[in-house]
CSV table of C-alpha atoms and ligand atoms in Angstrom, one decimal:
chain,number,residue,atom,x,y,z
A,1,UNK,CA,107.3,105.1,126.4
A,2,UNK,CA,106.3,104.3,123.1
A,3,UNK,CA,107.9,106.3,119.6
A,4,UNK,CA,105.6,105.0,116.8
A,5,UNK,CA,106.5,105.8,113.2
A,6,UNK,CA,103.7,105.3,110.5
A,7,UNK,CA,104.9,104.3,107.3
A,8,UNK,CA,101.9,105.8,104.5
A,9,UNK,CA,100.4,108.1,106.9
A,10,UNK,CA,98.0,109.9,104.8
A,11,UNK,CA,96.3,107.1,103.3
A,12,UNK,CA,93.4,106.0,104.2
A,13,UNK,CA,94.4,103.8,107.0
A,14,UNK,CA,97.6,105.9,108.3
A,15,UNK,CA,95.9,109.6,108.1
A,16,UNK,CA,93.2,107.5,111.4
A,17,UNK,CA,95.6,105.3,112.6
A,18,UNK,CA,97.8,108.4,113.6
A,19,UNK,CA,95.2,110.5,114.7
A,20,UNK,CA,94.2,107.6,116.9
A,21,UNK,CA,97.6,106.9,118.1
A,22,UNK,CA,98.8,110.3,119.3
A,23,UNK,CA,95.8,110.4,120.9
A,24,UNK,CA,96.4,107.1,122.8
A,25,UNK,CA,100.4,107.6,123.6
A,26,UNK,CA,100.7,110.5,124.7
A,27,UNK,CA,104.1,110.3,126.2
A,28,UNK,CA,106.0,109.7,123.2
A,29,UNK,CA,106.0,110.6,119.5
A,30,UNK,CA,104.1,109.3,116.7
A,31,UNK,CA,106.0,110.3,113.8
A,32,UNK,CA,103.5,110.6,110.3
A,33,UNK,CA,105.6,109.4,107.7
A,34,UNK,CA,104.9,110.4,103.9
A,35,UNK,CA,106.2,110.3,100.4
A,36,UNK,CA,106.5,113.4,98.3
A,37,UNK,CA,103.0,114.5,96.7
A,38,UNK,CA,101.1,113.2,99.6
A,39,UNK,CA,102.8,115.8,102.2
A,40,UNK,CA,100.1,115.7,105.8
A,41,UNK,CA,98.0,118.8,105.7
A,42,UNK,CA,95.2,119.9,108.6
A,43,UNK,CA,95.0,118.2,111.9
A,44,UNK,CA,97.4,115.7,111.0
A,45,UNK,CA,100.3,117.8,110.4
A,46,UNK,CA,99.6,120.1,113.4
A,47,UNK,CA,99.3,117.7,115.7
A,48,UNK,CA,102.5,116.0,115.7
A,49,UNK,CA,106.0,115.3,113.7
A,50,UNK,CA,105.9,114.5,110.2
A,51,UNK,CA,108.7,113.2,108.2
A,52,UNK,CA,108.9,112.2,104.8
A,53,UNK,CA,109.9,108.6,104.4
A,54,UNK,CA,109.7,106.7,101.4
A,55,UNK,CA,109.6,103.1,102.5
A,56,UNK,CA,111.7,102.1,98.9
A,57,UNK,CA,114.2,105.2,100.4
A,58,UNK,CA,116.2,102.5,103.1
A,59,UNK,CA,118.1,106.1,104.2
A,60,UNK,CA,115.0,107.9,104.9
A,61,UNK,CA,113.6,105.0,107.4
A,62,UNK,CA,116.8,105.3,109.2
A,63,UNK,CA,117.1,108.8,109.6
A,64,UNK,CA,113.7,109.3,111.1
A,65,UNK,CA,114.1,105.7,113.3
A,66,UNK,CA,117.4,107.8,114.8
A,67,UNK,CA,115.7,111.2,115.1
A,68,UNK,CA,113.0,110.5,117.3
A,69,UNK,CA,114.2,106.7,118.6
A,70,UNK,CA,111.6,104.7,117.5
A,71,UNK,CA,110.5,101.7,118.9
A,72,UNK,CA,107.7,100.3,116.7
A,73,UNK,CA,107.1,100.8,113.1
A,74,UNK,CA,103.0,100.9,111.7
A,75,UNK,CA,104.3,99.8,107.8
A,76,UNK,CA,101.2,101.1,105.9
A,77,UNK,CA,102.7,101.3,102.5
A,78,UNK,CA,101.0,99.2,99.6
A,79,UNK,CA,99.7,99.5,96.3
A,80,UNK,CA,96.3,98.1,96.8
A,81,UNK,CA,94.8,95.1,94.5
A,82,UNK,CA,93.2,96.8,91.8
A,83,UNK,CA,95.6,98.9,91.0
A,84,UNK,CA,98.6,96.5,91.9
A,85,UNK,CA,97.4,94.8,88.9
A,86,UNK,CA,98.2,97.5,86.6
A,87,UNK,CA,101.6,97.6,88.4
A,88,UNK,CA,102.4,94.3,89.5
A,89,UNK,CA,106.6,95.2,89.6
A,90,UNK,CA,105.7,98.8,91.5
A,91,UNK,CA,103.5,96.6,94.1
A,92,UNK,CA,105.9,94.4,94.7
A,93,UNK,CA,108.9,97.0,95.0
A,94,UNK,CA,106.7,98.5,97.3
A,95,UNK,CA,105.2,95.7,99.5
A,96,UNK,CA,108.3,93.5,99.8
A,97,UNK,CA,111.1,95.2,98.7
A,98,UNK,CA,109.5,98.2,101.2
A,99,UNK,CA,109.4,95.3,103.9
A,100,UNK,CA,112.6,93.7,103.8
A,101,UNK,CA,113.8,97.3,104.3
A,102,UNK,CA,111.9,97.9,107.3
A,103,UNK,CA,112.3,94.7,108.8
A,104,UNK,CA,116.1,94.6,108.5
A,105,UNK,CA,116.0,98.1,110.0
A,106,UNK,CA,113.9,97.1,113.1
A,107,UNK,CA,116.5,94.2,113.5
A,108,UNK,CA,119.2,96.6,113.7
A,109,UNK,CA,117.0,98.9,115.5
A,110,UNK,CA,115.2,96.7,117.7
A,111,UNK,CA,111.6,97.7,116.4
A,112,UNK,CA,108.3,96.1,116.8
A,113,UNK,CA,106.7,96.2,113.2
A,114,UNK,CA,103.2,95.9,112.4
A,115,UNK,CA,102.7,95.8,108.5
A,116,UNK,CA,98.9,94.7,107.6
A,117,UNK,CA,97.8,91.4,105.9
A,118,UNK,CA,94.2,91.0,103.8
A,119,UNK,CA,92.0,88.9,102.7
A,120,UNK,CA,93.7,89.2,99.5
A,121,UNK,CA,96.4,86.9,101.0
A,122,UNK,CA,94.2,84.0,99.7
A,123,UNK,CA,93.1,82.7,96.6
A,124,UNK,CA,90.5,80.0,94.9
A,125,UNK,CA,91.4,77.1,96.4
A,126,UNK,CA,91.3,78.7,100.0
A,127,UNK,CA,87.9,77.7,101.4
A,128,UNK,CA,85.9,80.1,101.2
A,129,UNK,CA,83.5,80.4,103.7
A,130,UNK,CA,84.4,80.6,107.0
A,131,UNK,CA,88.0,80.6,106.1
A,132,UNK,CA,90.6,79.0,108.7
A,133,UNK,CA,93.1,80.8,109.8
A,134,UNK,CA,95.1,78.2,108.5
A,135,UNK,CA,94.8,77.3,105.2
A,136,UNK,CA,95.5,77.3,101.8
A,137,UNK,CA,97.2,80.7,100.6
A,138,UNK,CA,97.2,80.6,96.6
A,139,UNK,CA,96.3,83.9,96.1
A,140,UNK,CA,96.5,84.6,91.7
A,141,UNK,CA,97.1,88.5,92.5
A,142,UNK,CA,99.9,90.4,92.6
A,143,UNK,CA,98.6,92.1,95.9
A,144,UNK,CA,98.0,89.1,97.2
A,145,UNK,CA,101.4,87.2,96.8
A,146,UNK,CA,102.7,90.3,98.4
A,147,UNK,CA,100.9,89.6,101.5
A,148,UNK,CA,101.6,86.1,101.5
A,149,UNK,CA,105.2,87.2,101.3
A,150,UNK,CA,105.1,89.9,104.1
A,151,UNK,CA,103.7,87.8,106.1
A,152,UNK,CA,106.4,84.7,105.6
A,153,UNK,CA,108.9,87.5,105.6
A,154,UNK,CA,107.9,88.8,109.3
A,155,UNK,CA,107.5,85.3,110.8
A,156,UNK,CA,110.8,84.8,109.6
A,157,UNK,CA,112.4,87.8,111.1
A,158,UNK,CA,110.4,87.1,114.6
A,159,UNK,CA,111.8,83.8,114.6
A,160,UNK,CA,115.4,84.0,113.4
A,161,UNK,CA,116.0,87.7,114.7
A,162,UNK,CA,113.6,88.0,117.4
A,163,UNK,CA,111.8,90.8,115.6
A,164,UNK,CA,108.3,91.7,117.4
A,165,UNK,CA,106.1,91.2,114.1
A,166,UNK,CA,102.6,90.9,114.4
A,167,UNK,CA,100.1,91.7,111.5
A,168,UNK,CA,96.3,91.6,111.2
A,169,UNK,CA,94.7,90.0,107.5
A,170,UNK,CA,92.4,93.5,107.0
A,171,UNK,CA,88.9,93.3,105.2
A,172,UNK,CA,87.9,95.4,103.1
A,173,UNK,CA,87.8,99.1,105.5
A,174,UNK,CA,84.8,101.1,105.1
A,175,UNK,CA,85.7,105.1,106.2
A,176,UNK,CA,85.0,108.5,105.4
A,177,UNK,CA,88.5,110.0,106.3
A,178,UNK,CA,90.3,109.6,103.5
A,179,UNK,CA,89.4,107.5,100.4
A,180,UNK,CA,91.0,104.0,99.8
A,181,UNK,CA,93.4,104.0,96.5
A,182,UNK,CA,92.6,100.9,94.1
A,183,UNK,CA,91.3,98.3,96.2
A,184,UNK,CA,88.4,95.7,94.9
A,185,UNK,CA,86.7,96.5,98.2
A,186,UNK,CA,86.5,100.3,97.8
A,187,UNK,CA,82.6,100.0,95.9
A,188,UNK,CA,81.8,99.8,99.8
A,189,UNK,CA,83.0,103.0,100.3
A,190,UNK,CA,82.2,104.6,97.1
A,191,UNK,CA,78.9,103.8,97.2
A,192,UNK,CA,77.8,105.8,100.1
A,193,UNK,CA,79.7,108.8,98.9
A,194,UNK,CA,77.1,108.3,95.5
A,195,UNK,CA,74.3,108.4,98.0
A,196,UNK,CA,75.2,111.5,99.8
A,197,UNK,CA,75.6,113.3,96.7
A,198,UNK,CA,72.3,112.1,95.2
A,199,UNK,CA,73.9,110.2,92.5
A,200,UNK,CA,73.1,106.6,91.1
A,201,UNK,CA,75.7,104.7,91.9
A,202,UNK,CA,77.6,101.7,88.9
A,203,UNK,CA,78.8,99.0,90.8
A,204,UNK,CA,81.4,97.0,89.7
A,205,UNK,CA,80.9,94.0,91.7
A,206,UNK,CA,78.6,91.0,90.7
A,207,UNK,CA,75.5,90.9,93.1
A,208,UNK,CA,75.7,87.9,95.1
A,209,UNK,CA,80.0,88.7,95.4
A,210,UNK,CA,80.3,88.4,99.2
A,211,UNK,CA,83.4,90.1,101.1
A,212,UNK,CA,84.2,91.0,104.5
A,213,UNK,CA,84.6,93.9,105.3
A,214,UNK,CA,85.1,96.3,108.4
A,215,UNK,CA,84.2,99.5,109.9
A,216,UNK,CA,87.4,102.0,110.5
A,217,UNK,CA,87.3,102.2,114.1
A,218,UNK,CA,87.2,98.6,114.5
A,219,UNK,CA,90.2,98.3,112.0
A,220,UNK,CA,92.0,101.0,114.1
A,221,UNK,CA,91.5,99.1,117.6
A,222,UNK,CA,92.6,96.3,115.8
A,223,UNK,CA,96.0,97.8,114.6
A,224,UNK,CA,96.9,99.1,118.3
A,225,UNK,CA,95.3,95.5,120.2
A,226,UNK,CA,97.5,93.1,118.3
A,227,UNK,CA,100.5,95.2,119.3
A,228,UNK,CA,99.0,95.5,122.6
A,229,UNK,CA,98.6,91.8,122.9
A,230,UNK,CA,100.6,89.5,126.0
A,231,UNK,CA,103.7,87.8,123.7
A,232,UNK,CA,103.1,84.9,125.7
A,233,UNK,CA,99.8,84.1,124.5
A,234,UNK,CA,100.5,84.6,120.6
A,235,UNK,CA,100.8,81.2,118.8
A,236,UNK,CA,100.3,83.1,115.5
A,237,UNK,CA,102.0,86.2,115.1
A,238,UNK,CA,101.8,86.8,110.5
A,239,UNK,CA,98.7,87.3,110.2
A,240,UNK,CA,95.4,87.1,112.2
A,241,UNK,CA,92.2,86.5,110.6
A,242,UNK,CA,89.4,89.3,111.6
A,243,UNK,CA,86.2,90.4,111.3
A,244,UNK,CA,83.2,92.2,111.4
A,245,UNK,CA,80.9,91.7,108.7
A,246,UNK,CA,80.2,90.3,105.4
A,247,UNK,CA,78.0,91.6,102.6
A,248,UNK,CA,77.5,91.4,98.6
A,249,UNK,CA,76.3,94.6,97.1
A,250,UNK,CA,72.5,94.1,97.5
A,251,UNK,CA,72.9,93.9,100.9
A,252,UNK,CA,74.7,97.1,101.2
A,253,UNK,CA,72.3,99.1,98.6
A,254,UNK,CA,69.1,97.8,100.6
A,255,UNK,CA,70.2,99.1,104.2
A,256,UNK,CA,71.5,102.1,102.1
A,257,UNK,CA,68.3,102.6,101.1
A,258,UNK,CA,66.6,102.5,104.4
A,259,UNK,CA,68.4,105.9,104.9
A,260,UNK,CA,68.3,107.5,101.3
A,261,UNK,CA,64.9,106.0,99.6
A,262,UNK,CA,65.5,107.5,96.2
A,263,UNK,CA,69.1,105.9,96.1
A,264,UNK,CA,69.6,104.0,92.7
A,265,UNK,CA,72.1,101.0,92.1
A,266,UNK,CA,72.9,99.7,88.3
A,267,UNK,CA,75.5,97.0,87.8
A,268,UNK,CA,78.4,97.7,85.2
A,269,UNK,CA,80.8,94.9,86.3
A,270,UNK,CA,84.1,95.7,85.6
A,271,UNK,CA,85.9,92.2,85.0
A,272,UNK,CA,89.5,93.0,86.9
A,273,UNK,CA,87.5,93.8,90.0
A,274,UNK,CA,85.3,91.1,89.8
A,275,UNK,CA,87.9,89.0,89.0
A,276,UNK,CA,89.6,89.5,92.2
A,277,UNK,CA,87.1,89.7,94.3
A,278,UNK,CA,85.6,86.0,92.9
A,279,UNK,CA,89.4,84.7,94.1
A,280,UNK,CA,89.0,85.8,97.8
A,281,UNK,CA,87.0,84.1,100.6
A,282,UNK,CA,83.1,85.3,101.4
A,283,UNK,CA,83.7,85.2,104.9
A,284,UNK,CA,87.0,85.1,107.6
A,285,UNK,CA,86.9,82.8,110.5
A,286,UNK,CA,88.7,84.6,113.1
A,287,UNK,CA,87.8,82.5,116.1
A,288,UNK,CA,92.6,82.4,116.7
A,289,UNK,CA,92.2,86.3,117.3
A,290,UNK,CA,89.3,86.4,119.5
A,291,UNK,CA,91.2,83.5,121.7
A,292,UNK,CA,95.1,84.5,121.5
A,293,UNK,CA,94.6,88.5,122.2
A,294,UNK,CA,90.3,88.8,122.7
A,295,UNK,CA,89.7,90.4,119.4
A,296,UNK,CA,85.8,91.5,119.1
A,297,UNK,CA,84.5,93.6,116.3
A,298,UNK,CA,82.0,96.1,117.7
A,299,UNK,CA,80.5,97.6,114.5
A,300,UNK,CA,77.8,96.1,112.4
A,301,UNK,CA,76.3,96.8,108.9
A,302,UNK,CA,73.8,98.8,110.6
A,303,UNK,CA,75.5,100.9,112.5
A,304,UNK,CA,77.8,101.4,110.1
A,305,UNK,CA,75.8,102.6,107.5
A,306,UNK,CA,74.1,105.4,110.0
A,307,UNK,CA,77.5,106.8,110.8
A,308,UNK,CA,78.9,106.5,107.1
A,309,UNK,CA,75.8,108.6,106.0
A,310,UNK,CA,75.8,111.3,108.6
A,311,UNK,CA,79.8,112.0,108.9
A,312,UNK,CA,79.6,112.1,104.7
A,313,UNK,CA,76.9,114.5,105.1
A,314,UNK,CA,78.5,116.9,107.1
A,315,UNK,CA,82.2,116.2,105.4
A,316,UNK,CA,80.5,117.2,101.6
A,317,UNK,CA,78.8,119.9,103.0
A,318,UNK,CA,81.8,121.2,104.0
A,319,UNK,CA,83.6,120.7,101.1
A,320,UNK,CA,80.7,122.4,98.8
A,321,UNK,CA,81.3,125.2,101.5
A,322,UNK,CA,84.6,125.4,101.1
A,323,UNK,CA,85.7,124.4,97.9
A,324,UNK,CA,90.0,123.6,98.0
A,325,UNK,CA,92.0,126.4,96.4
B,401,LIG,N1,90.8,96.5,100.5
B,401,LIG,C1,91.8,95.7,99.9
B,401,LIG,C2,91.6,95.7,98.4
B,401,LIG,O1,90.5,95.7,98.0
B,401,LIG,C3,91.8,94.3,100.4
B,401,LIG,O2,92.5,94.2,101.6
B,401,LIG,O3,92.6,95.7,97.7
């Protein structure tokens, strides 16, 4: 029986990832853990315990690991890369201060931990297409020497402690759920929320800026397959290269516009994001995922970009219906 507790459950990731996970273990409980001002509402708080948990708050993690005897820990918390830039101590209280306090928790506790990686974990002298997963991690962001450090951190605490770590490096993740907070990628969600509304979209990356990036549900299967995955066949554990696609902004506006002809793109570059997003690689190899523990992204630019348009559609239709009190 599995008792999962997700750490940053309403983000973007966490308020899926939850969803997805109470619907998959049905036996035990998935615990939606938030901080104050970000409280679940809706389906996610009905269906299933919520507690709030601050991952700075050591006290808090413990109380809810004891409460419902967890045995693996989703750590979701992070200040994305934008905005960890802005507040480059707050990200790293948050992403490695918030680690070490998990992972000496699942030591005691004997939790598995999955906390997520990016492509923000390298920098400009990683190669940059077709990255290894190997390589040279330099990153020159805050975010990004967080990652580096989480995923040192959780290699270490697998090997010295016998902690079950395992951690993905995510794309950029494209959804309609609930928006991403301060990331470089977000313009690849924002975007199509401008051409739902009929709006003309700024974007502030460079055309010709290629990132990869990933479709939510491939993201999710990716979260729950790594923890899934036969220990015995894991040479890497902190962190796994994946994914599923890589675009610039051209690209993305063009199949956009297959849908919504009248959809209008400017550029007005804004220097932090480009910045960043110059540092990271255009593309991931993740040929040591596909072999270790058969990772295979299903979704496609494409497809995609159908689904993005007709759930936002429906979700903004809604929300015009039924404005929030
Ligand atoms: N989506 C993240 C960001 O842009 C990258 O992992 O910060």
């Amino acid at each position: 029986m599995k008792n999962i507790l997700i750490i940053g459950a309403t983000g973007q990731i966490g308020s899926e990832l939850t969803m997805k996970l109470r619907k998959e273990y049905t036996q035990g409980d998935v615990v939606a853990g938030y901080i104050k001002g970000a409280e679940p509402k809706g389906e996610l708080l009905e269906s299933g315990p919520s507690e709030e948990v601050d991952i700075t708050n050591t006290f808090q993690i413990v109380q809810a690991v004891e409460k419902y005897n967890i045995d693996t820990i989703y750590n979701l918390a992070a200040l994305l890369s934008a905005v960890a830039e802005t507040k480059p101590q707050l990200a790293w209280h948050i992403g490695v201060g918030g680690l070490y306090n998990v992972l000496e928790i699942a030591r005691e506790k004997k939790c598995a931990v999955f906390t997520p990686s990016s492509i923000g974990s390298f920098g400009p002298s990683t190669p940059h297409l077709n990255t290894p997963q190997d390589t040279v991690q330099r990153p020159t962001t805050m975010y990004g020497v967080t990652k580096v450090t989480g995923e040192l951190l959780s290699d270490y605490y697998a090997k010295r402690f016998g902690v079950d770590t395992r951690s993905v490096r995510f794309p950029g993740i494209i959804s309609y759920v609930a928006p991403p907070g301060g990331g470089t990628t977000d313009y690849a969600v924002d975007i199509y929320y401008s051409a739902v509304k009929g709006e003309k979209f700024y974007c502030p990356i460079k055309a010709g800026t290629f990132m990869d990036m990933m479709y939510m549900p491939d993201a999710l299967r990716a979260s729950i397959e790594i923890m899934e995955a036969d220990p015995s066949k894991l040479v890497h554990r902190n962190s796994f290269n994946i994914s599923a696609m890589s675009f610039d902004p051209e690209m993305i506006y063009s199949i956009i516009k297959k849908f919504v002809p009248e959809f209008e793109m400017e550029y007005k570059v804004d220097p932090l994001r480009q910045a960043i997003a110059d540092s990271w690689p255009d593309s991931l190899d993740d040929s040591c995922a596909r072999e270790e523990w058969g990772w295979k992204a299903k979704y496609d630019l494409d497809f995609m970009t159908k689904d993005m348009l007709a759930h936002l559609k429906v979700k903004l239709a809604n929300e015009i219906e039924t404005p929030a009190i």
